[in-house]
Tab-separated table of C-alpha atoms in Angstrom:
chain	number	residue	atom	x	y	z
A	16	MET	CA	-30.257	27.468	15.266
A	17	VAL	CA	-27.873	29.890	13.559
A	18	LEU	CA	-24.943	27.493	14.114
A	19	MET	CA	-26.821	24.384	12.906
A	20	PRO	CA	-26.109	24.869	9.149
A	21	VAL	CA	-22.406	25.332	9.911
A	22	MET	CA	-22.304	22.230	12.136
A	23	MET	CA	-24.160	20.122	9.556
A	24	HIS	CA	-21.610	20.928	6.859
A	25	ALA	CA	-18.525	20.817	9.092
A	26	GLN	CA	-16.176	17.925	8.387
A	27	THR	CA	-14.366	15.741	10.870
A	28	LEU	CA	-10.968	14.092	10.631
A	29	GLN	CA	-12.572	10.627	10.504
A	30	GLN	CA	-14.827	11.640	7.607
A	31	CYS	CA	-11.825	12.871	5.632
A	32	GLN	CA	-9.872	9.680	6.343
A	33	ASP	CA	-12.762	7.451	5.272
A	34	ALA	CA	-13.326	9.487	2.116
A	35	ALA	CA	-9.615	9.413	1.248
A	36	GLN	CA	-9.434	5.620	1.582
A	37	ASN	CA	-12.568	5.131	-0.531
A	38	ASN	CA	-11.272	7.587	-3.132
A	39	TYR	CA	-7.758	6.156	-3.410
A	40	PRO	CA	-7.395	4.101	-6.634
A	41	LEU	CA	-5.787	1.145	-4.834
A	42	ILE	CA	-9.068	0.473	-2.973
A	43	ASN	CA	-10.286	-1.204	-6.184
A	44	GLN	CA	-7.256	-3.486	-6.224
A	45	TYR	CA	-8.708	-5.696	-3.484
A	46	GLY	CA	-11.282	-7.137	-5.892
A	47	LEU	CA	-8.684	-7.558	-8.629
A	48	ILE	CA	-6.320	-9.417	-6.276
A	49	GLU	CA	-9.124	-11.759	-5.200
A	50	LYS	CA	-10.149	-12.468	-8.799
A	51	THR	CA	-6.544	-13.075	-9.850
A	52	THR	CA	-5.913	-15.444	-6.937
A	53	ASP	CA	-9.142	-17.386	-7.543
A	54	ALA	CA	-8.362	-17.720	-11.258
A	55	THR	CA	-4.809	-18.906	-10.522
A	56	VAL	CA	-5.974	-21.509	-7.985
A	57	ASP	CA	-8.683	-22.698	-10.389
A	58	ASN	CA	-6.140	-23.113	-13.187
A	59	ILE	CA	-3.787	-25.056	-10.914
A	60	GLN	CA	-6.643	-27.322	-9.785
A	61	LYS	CA	-7.249	-28.240	-13.427
A	62	GLY	CA	-3.902	-30.017	-13.350
A	63	TRP	CA	-5.897	-33.070	-12.187
A	64	LEU	CA	-7.855	-33.125	-15.455
A	65	PRO	CA	-6.666	-35.432	-18.248
A	66	GLN	CA	-3.969	-33.796	-20.346
A	67	VAL	CA	-4.732	-34.323	-24.020
A	68	SER	CA	-2.373	-33.513	-26.858
A	69	ALA	CA	-2.761	-34.109	-30.601
A	70	TYR	CA	0.101	-34.304	-33.006
A	71	ALA	CA	1.048	-34.952	-36.619
A	72	LEU	CA	4.482	-36.301	-37.474
A	73	ALA	CA	6.291	-36.818	-40.790
A	74	THR	CA	9.897	-38.041	-40.913
A	75	TYR	CA	12.447	-39.336	-43.361
A	76	GLN	CA	15.095	-41.606	-41.871
A	77	SER	CA	18.585	-42.445	-43.078
A	78	ASP	CA	18.021	-46.097	-42.239
A	79	VAL	CA	15.227	-48.387	-41.076
A	80	ALA	CA	14.886	-51.893	-39.636
A	81	SER	CA	15.070	-54.546	-42.381
A	82	TRP	CA	15.109	-58.343	-42.857
A	83	PRO	CA	18.500	-60.064	-42.855
A	84	GLU	CA	19.681	-61.008	-46.359
A	85	SER	CA	19.570	-64.732	-45.516
A	86	MET	CA	15.907	-64.505	-44.569
A	87	GLN	CA	15.135	-62.423	-47.649
A	88	GLY	CA	16.608	-65.205	-49.774
A	89	VAL	CA	14.432	-67.808	-48.051
A	90	PHE	CA	11.291	-65.771	-48.598
A	91	GLN	CA	12.172	-65.155	-52.242
A	92	THR	CA	12.481	-68.910	-52.850
A	93	MET	CA	8.982	-69.169	-51.441
A	94	GLY	CA	7.752	-66.539	-53.856
A	95	VAL	CA	7.241	-63.880	-51.186
A	96	GLN	CA	8.500	-60.399	-51.995
A	97	LEU	CA	9.532	-58.333	-48.919
A	98	GLU	CA	9.324	-54.615	-49.379
A	99	GLY	CA	10.846	-53.699	-45.997
A	100	LEU	CA	10.073	-50.507	-44.089
A	101	HIS	CA	9.979	-47.268	-45.994
A	102	LYS	CA	12.262	-44.474	-44.900
A	103	ASP	CA	9.412	-41.949	-45.021
A	104	GLN	CA	7.132	-42.417	-42.007
A	105	TYR	CA	3.945	-40.647	-40.862
A	106	ARG	CA	1.810	-40.442	-37.734
A	107	VAL	CA	-1.339	-38.545	-36.726
A	108	GLY	CA	-2.307	-39.272	-33.157
A	109	ILE	CA	-3.533	-38.316	-29.703
A	110	ASP	CA	-1.835	-38.746	-26.315
A	111	ILE	CA	-3.857	-38.711	-23.091
A	112	ASN	CA	-2.173	-38.521	-19.689
A	113	GLN	CA	-3.973	-38.648	-16.347
A	114	SER	CA	-2.083	-37.852	-13.154
A	115	VAL	CA	-2.881	-40.237	-10.296
A	116	PHE	CA	-0.327	-39.187	-7.690
A	117	ASP	CA	1.780	-36.038	-8.025
A	118	GLY	CA	3.504	-36.067	-4.627
A	119	GLY	CA	1.616	-32.925	-3.536
A	120	VAL	CA	2.820	-30.638	-6.355
A	121	ILE	CA	-0.630	-29.291	-7.264
A	122	SER	CA	-1.551	-28.843	-3.602
A	123	SER	CA	1.671	-26.921	-2.908
A	124	GLN	CA	1.163	-24.745	-6.001
A	125	LYS	CA	-2.361	-23.861	-4.837
A	126	GLU	CA	-1.017	-23.013	-1.392
A	127	MET	CA	1.667	-20.744	-2.878
A	128	ALA	CA	-0.894	-18.988	-5.089
A	129	LYS	CA	-3.090	-18.263	-2.049
A	130	ARG	CA	-0.114	-17.034	-0.021
A	131	GLN	CA	0.971	-14.769	-2.870
A	132	GLY	CA	-2.554	-13.323	-2.932
A	133	GLU	CA	-2.306	-12.673	0.820
A	134	VAL	CA	1.024	-10.868	0.332
A	135	MET	CA	-0.450	-8.638	-2.397
A	136	THR	CA	-3.487	-7.864	-0.214
A	137	ALA	CA	-1.266	-7.019	2.765
A	138	GLN	CA	0.889	-4.742	0.602
A	139	ASN	CA	-2.280	-2.968	-0.503
A	140	GLU	CA	-3.368	-2.568	3.133
A	141	VAL	CA	-0.018	-0.988	4.029
A	142	THR	CA	-0.409	1.638	1.304
A	143	LEU	CA	-4.012	2.400	2.262
A	144	TYR	CA	-3.107	2.618	5.959
A	145	GLN	CA	-0.468	5.253	5.186
A	146	ILE	CA	-3.267	7.425	3.779
A	147	ARG	CA	-4.363	8.124	7.361
A	148	LYS	CA	-1.028	9.812	8.109
A	149	ARG	CA	-1.207	11.961	4.974
A	150	VAL	CA	-4.757	13.050	5.804
A	151	ASN	CA	-3.656	13.835	9.386
A	152	ASP	CA	-0.860	16.102	8.118
A	153	MET	CA	-3.121	18.070	5.765
A	154	PHE	CA	-6.086	18.238	8.167
A	155	PHE	CA	-4.089	19.601	11.113
A	156	SER	CA	-2.209	21.998	8.815
A	157	LEU	CA	-5.591	23.375	7.762
A	158	LEU	CA	-6.674	23.710	11.390
A	159	LEU	CA	-3.471	25.579	12.222
A	160	ILE	CA	-3.933	27.972	9.298
A	161	ASP	CA	-7.553	28.544	10.380
A	162	GLU	CA	-6.368	29.525	13.858
A	163	LYS	CA	-3.787	31.900	12.391
A	164	ILE	CA	-6.408	33.461	10.118
A	165	ILE	CA	-8.760	34.057	13.046
A	166	LEU	CA	-5.987	35.620	15.115
A	167	SER	CA	-4.861	37.769	12.166
A	168	GLN	CA	-8.415	38.997	11.709
A	169	ASP	CA	-8.616	39.811	15.437
A	170	LEU	CA	-5.281	41.595	15.227
A	171	GLN	CA	-6.461	43.557	12.217
A	172	THR	CA	-9.604	44.562	14.103
A	173	LEU	CA	-7.583	45.614	17.149
A	174	LEU	CA	-5.195	47.686	15.030
A	175	GLY	CA	-8.175	49.219	13.218
A	176	THR	CA	-9.666	50.280	16.547
A	177	ASN	CA	-6.407	51.920	17.625
A	178	GLU	CA	-6.065	53.473	14.191
A	179	LYS	CA	-9.447	55.190	14.630
A	180	LYS	CA	-8.432	56.393	18.088
A	181	LEU	CA	-5.196	57.876	16.736
A	182	ALA	CA	-7.057	59.477	13.848
A	183	SER	CA	-9.325	61.198	16.352
A	184	MET	CA	-6.370	62.187	18.563
A	185	PHE	CA	-4.544	63.587	15.520
A	186	GLN	CA	-7.550	65.683	14.590
A	187	HIS	CA	-7.627	67.057	18.116
A	188	GLY	CA	-3.888	67.666	18.111
A	189	THR	CA	-3.040	65.145	20.832
A	190	ALA	CA	-1.191	62.733	18.530
A	191	ALA	CA	1.242	63.102	15.687
A	192	GLU	CA	0.281	62.244	12.149
A	193	SER	CA	3.203	59.782	11.979
A	194	ASP	CA	1.701	57.795	14.867
A	195	TYR	CA	-1.512	57.420	12.918
A	196	TYR	CA	0.410	56.360	9.817
A	197	ALA	CA	2.484	53.831	11.806
A	198	VAL	CA	-0.583	52.009	13.113
A	199	LYS	CA	-2.275	52.149	9.718
A	200	ALA	CA	0.837	50.689	8.039
A	201	GLU	CA	0.918	47.886	10.612
A	202	ARG	CA	-2.769	47.128	9.945
A	203	LEU	CA	-2.117	46.973	6.199
A	204	ASN	CA	0.870	44.708	6.824
A	205	VAL	CA	-1.326	42.344	8.835
A	206	GLY	CA	-3.821	42.450	5.960
A	207	GLN	CA	-1.118	41.249	3.578
A	208	GLN	CA	-0.202	38.433	5.951
A	209	LEU	CA	-3.882	37.501	6.137
A	210	THR	CA	-4.082	37.351	2.332
A	211	THR	CA	-1.089	35.011	2.282
A	212	LEU	CA	-2.668	32.750	4.906
A	213	GLN	CA	-5.956	32.639	3.018
A	214	THR	CA	-4.120	31.691	-0.180
A	215	GLN	CA	-2.258	28.935	1.648
A	216	ARG	CA	-5.536	27.657	3.055
A	217	ARG	CA	-7.247	27.535	-0.340
A	218	THR	CA	-4.302	25.628	-1.777
A	219	LEU	CA	-4.253	23.098	1.051
A	220	GLN	CA	-8.053	22.845	1.000
A	221	ARG	CA	-8.026	21.997	-2.725
A	222	MET	CA	-5.251	19.423	-2.212
A	223	LEU	CA	-7.206	17.714	0.582
A	224	ALA	CA	-10.387	17.810	-1.522
A	225	VAL	CA	-8.658	16.098	-4.454
A	226	PHE	CA	-7.038	13.541	-2.141
A	227	CYS	CA	-10.343	12.713	-0.419
A	228	GLY	CA	-12.531	13.026	-3.504
A	229	ILE	CA	-15.041	15.275	-1.710
A	230	ASP	CA	-15.650	18.987	-1.302
A	231	ILE	CA	-13.826	20.276	1.778
A	232	THR	CA	-15.849	22.998	3.443
A	233	ASP	CA	-14.492	26.075	5.173
A	234	HIS	CA	-15.477	24.599	8.537
A	235	LEU	CA	-13.444	21.755	10.017
A	236	VAL	CA	-14.252	20.148	13.350
A	237	LYS	CA	-11.329	20.272	15.728
A	238	PRO	CA	-10.745	16.700	17.005
A	239	GLN	CA	-11.174	15.891	20.667
A	240	SER	CA	-8.089	15.506	22.812
A	241	ILE	CA	-7.295	11.805	23.335
A	242	SER	CA	-6.441	10.392	26.741
A	243	GLY	CA	-5.058	6.995	27.659
A	244	LEU	CA	-2.522	6.729	24.847
A	245	HIS	CA	0.523	7.668	26.906
A	246	GLY	CA	2.646	4.611	27.622
A	247	ALA	CA	0.320	2.273	25.700
A	248	GLN	CA	1.791	-0.894	24.276
A	249	MET	CA	1.911	-1.367	20.528
A	250	VAL	CA	-1.066	-3.188	19.067
A	251	GLU	CA	0.291	-5.900	16.790
A	252	GLU	CA	-2.349	-5.326	14.155
A	253	ARG	CA	-0.400	-2.887	12.051
A	254	PRO	CA	-0.703	-3.847	8.353
A	255	GLU	CA	3.092	-3.764	8.067
A	256	LEU	CA	3.297	-6.672	10.530
A	257	ARG	CA	0.539	-8.556	8.697
A	258	LEU	CA	2.523	-8.114	5.490
A	259	ILE	CA	5.628	-9.605	7.093
A	260	GLU	CA	3.617	-12.529	8.483
A	261	SER	CA	2.113	-13.228	5.057
A	262	GLN	CA	5.599	-13.177	3.510
A	263	ILE	CA	6.798	-15.707	6.098
A	264	ARG	CA	3.808	-17.967	5.310
A	265	LEU	CA	4.680	-17.712	1.604
A	266	ALA	CA	8.238	-18.813	2.381
A	267	ASP	CA	6.828	-21.803	4.320
A	268	ALA	CA	4.687	-22.756	1.312
A	269	GLN	CA	7.713	-22.498	-0.993
A	270	GLU	CA	9.653	-24.827	1.289
A	271	LYS	CA	6.835	-27.384	1.176
A	272	SER	CA	6.890	-27.232	-2.622
A	273	LEU	CA	10.521	-28.382	-2.528
A	274	ASN	CA	9.424	-31.552	-0.709
A	275	ALA	CA	6.636	-32.135	-3.230
A	276	ALA	CA	9.061	-31.781	-6.148
A	277	LEU	CA	11.169	-34.601	-4.682
A	278	MET	CA	8.306	-37.120	-4.543
A	279	PRO	CA	7.740	-39.710	-7.324
A	280	LYS	CA	4.866	-39.154	-9.764
A	281	LEU	CA	2.368	-41.769	-10.955
A	282	SER	CA	0.114	-41.388	-13.973
A	283	VAL	CA	-1.847	-43.488	-16.447
A	284	PHE	CA	-1.783	-42.818	-20.160
A	285	ALA	CA	-3.325	-43.767	-23.458
A	286	GLN	CA	-1.810	-43.274	-26.908
A	287	GLY	CA	-3.393	-43.748	-30.276
A	288	PHE	CA	-2.292	-42.910	-33.789
A	289	TYR	CA	-3.021	-43.582	-37.422
A	290	GLY	CA	0.026	-43.877	-39.652
A	291	TYR	CA	2.889	-45.902	-40.979
A	292	PRO	CA	4.629	-47.890	-39.631
A	293	GLY	CA	2.470	-49.216	-36.796
A	294	TYR	CA	3.265	-51.397	-33.857
A	295	ASN	CA	3.167	-54.551	-36.048
A	296	MET	CA	6.478	-53.855	-37.760
A	297	PHE	CA	6.742	-57.275	-39.470
A	298	ASP	CA	3.427	-56.764	-41.223
A	299	ASP	CA	4.483	-53.244	-42.273
A	300	MET	CA	7.703	-54.686	-43.760
A	301	MET	CA	5.683	-56.881	-46.059
A	302	ARG	CA	3.309	-54.174	-47.322
A	303	TYR	CA	3.077	-50.397	-47.238
A	304	GLN	CA	-0.217	-49.659	-45.489
A	305	TRP	CA	-1.367	-47.132	-42.860
A	306	SER	CA	-2.976	-48.621	-39.757
A	307	TRP	CA	-4.652	-47.741	-36.435
A	308	ASN	CA	-2.525	-48.297	-33.342
A	309	GLY	CA	-3.117	-47.803	-29.618
A	310	MET	CA	-1.482	-48.281	-26.241
A	311	VAL	CA	-2.534	-47.835	-22.593
A	312	GLY	CA	-0.372	-48.088	-19.525
A	313	ALA	CA	0.885	-46.616	-16.288
A	314	ARG	CA	3.995	-44.533	-15.790
A	315	MET	CA	5.987	-43.716	-12.669
A	316	THR	CA	8.641	-41.034	-12.789
A	317	TRP	CA	11.022	-39.771	-10.150
A	318	ASN	CA	13.097	-36.761	-10.940
A	319	ILE	CA	16.060	-36.961	-8.593
A	320	GLY	CA	17.707	-34.053	-10.376
A	321	VAL	CA	16.015	-31.683	-7.881
A	322	LEU	CA	18.392	-33.041	-5.257
A	323	TYR	CA	21.197	-31.104	-6.935
A	324	THR	CA	19.660	-27.725	-6.022
A	325	ARG	CA	17.556	-28.731	-3.011
A	326	LYS	CA	20.091	-27.680	-0.397
A	327	GLY	CA	20.703	-24.314	-2.055
A	328	ASP	CA	16.969	-23.700	-2.509
A	329	LYS	CA	16.280	-24.459	1.168
A	330	GLU	CA	19.086	-22.142	2.265
A	331	LYS	CA	17.703	-19.405	0.037
A	332	ILE	CA	14.208	-19.749	1.494
A	333	GLY	CA	15.649	-19.879	5.018
A	334	ALA	CA	17.571	-16.668	4.359
A	335	GLN	CA	14.394	-14.981	3.110
A	336	ARG	CA	12.494	-16.087	6.208
A	337	ALA	CA	15.275	-14.764	8.446
A	338	MET	CA	15.206	-11.477	6.537
A	339	TYR	CA	11.445	-11.134	7.091
A	340	GLN	CA	11.852	-11.855	10.802
A	341	LEU	CA	14.585	-9.225	10.963
A	342	GLN	CA	12.268	-6.745	9.249
A	343	ARG	CA	9.644	-7.506	11.886
A	344	GLU	CA	12.081	-6.859	14.727
A	345	THR	CA	13.269	-3.654	13.039
A	346	PHE	CA	9.706	-2.420	12.574
A	347	MET	CA	8.801	-3.140	16.186
A	348	LEU	CA	11.903	-1.316	17.409
A	349	ASN	CA	11.242	1.722	15.219
A	350	ASN	CA	7.589	1.695	16.253
A	351	GLN	CA	8.582	1.679	19.913
A	352	LEU	CA	10.955	4.605	19.319
A	353	GLU	CA	8.154	6.505	17.576
A	354	GLN	CA	5.881	5.865	20.552
A	355	ILE	CA	8.475	7.276	22.943
A	356	GLN	CA	9.030	10.342	20.773
A	357	GLN	CA	5.317	10.990	20.330
A	358	ASP	CA	4.623	10.429	24.030
A	359	GLU	CA	7.213	13.079	24.843
A	360	GLU	CA	5.782	15.425	22.213
A	361	VAL	CA	2.318	15.173	23.772
A	362	ALA	CA	3.725	15.732	27.263
A	363	LYS	CA	5.785	18.699	26.043
A	364	TYR	CA	2.845	20.482	24.468
A	365	LYS	CA	0.656	19.844	27.504
A	366	THR	CA	3.302	21.458	29.695
A	367	LEU	CA	3.620	24.421	27.335
A	368	MET	CA	-0.148	24.881	27.232
A	369	ASP	CA	-0.305	25.063	31.025
A	370	ASN	CA	1.372	28.486	30.836
A	371	ASP	CA	-0.025	29.672	27.498
A	372	GLU	CA	-3.299	31.035	28.839
A	373	GLU	CA	-1.517	32.939	31.611
A	374	ILE	CA	0.981	34.377	29.117
A	375	VAL	CA	-1.858	35.498	26.827
A	376	SER	CA	-3.679	37.075	29.779
A	377	LEU	CA	-0.546	38.937	30.846
A	378	ARG	CA	0.178	40.114	27.299
A	379	THR	CA	-3.405	41.351	26.979
A	380	SER	CA	-3.096	43.313	30.225
A	381	VAL	CA	0.175	44.875	29.048
A	382	ARG	CA	-1.382	45.791	25.689
A	383	LYS	CA	-4.391	47.433	27.353
A	384	ALA	CA	-2.044	49.349	29.659
A	385	ALA	CA	-0.036	50.459	26.640
A	386	GLU	CA	-3.198	51.790	24.964
A	387	SER	CA	-3.984	53.770	28.096
A	388	LYS	CA	-0.426	55.101	28.324
A	389	LEU	CA	-0.512	56.171	24.675
A	390	GLU	CA	-3.699	58.146	25.293
A	391	HIS	CA	-1.931	59.935	28.132
A	392	GLY	CA	1.236	60.456	26.117
A	393	ILE	CA	3.431	58.324	28.322
A	394	ILE	CA	4.644	56.022	25.502
A	395	ASP	CA	4.929	56.378	21.756
A	396	VAL	CA	2.966	54.436	19.179
A	397	ASN	CA	5.873	52.080	18.400
A	398	GLU	CA	5.695	50.707	21.918
A	399	LEU	CA	1.948	50.130	21.527
A	400	VAL	CA	2.462	48.297	18.241
A	401	ARG	CA	5.139	46.169	19.868
A	402	GLN	CA	2.819	45.206	22.741
A	403	ILE	CA	-0.016	44.436	20.301
A	404	ASN	CA	2.308	42.161	18.321
A	405	ASN	CA	3.514	40.509	21.527
A	406	GLU	CA	-0.063	39.747	22.511
A	407	ASN	CA	-0.835	38.340	19.073
A	408	ALA	CA	2.347	36.251	19.111
A	409	ALA	CA	1.314	34.778	22.468
A	410	LYS	CA	-2.109	33.880	21.085
A	411	VAL	CA	-0.567	32.347	17.967
A	412	GLN	CA	1.840	30.347	20.109
A	413	HIS	CA	-1.058	29.097	22.220
A	414	SER	CA	-2.959	27.947	19.109
A	415	ILE	CA	0.144	26.292	17.661
A	416	HIS	CA	0.755	24.366	20.882
A	417	GLU	CA	-2.867	23.190	20.978
A	418	ILE	CA	-2.937	22.015	17.354
A	419	GLU	CA	0.518	20.423	17.601
A	420	MET	CA	-0.541	18.558	20.751
A	421	LEU	CA	-3.637	17.220	18.982
A	422	LYS	CA	-1.545	16.216	15.973
A	423	ALA	CA	0.981	14.439	18.218
A	424	GLN	CA	-1.882	12.544	19.884
A	425	TYR	CA	-3.352	11.422	16.566
A	426	ASP	CA	0.098	10.526	15.245
A	427	LEU	CA	0.495	8.318	18.312
A	428	LYS	CA	-2.933	6.837	17.622
A	429	TYR	CA	-1.746	6.073	14.072
A	430	THR	CA	1.452	4.490	15.414
A	431	LEU	CA	-0.541	2.265	17.778
A	432	ASN	CA	-3.195	1.509	15.123
A	433	GLN	CA	-5.940	2.476	17.563
């Protein structure tokens, strides 16, 4: 019951990782990427809607179409005066164009917009996945400092006990005052080291709290040792690989757009304007009068100019695809090397830990024997202090090996995305 409040407020590695991912600003970018992609696709889809444009045009020409002089003479004999076209001309009109067949341009543009959204999402996932590694580093550093603080406090207590013994022995004349001072100085030195460790812990604790966006308590749960990771094959669900795959799909969509650009385009159109001159030019030559004019029709276009750059564009896209595939192979190779290194790290620390407990037990026995020898005047206090420090160093080494083994296991878990 006494330990329950501590356990309820203790934080685990998984809780810190989840909090860090939810707190990281880029977590909000997922929604923005989705909205941007949807808006882009929607705008591209509107390419099938009629394209309407209005215009107003006023020109003055150096020359205009006119009646031949012979015909002007004939009309004059008939009493008809021909004004001819005026050099100042005006139009106010509307053009409407409706695409019927675009060769797949709009479809390919929509596909590229979706693939670009996938690339942005995958890039975001890579950044958020890397948060796990940063949390691992800070969390296990805190655990290691906690172990060192506990051992420093134990060492301080042990030195304090021996200091009291030497104080009593000095009062009874069985120990020199310098021996008492030596142990006291060593205890104070350990106290300074403890203050430094506590400062380091507060700094790291505040950094982890800011990174995770939560209050980090003074009690962290040491993660369980993981088994079954040694020699495991890489799980191909790393976000880095998904990013590369999305980039390859984008390159495929870009290549399809080259084929669509080469296809002919068919559209229907309507034009209407009010102005001078109109389509009936002969009537406009006889009198200056604005009129309504309209035209409907179908238009087929085929831009063969894209053939000039098609080969170069395809080679460029092919080179990009090859580069992405090379990045994939490089990542898989580096990931495999990391697995081997981390496997060996875990095995190394397990081997070291096999002897740690025995070393600590032996150092403790030697320290206790040194305390007994000091009481009987066989050794001096410097030898006792040395044996106390040796015992503490063995305990520190044991804690370091344990924490480093756990960190190596969770680094391997990160590498395997498990």
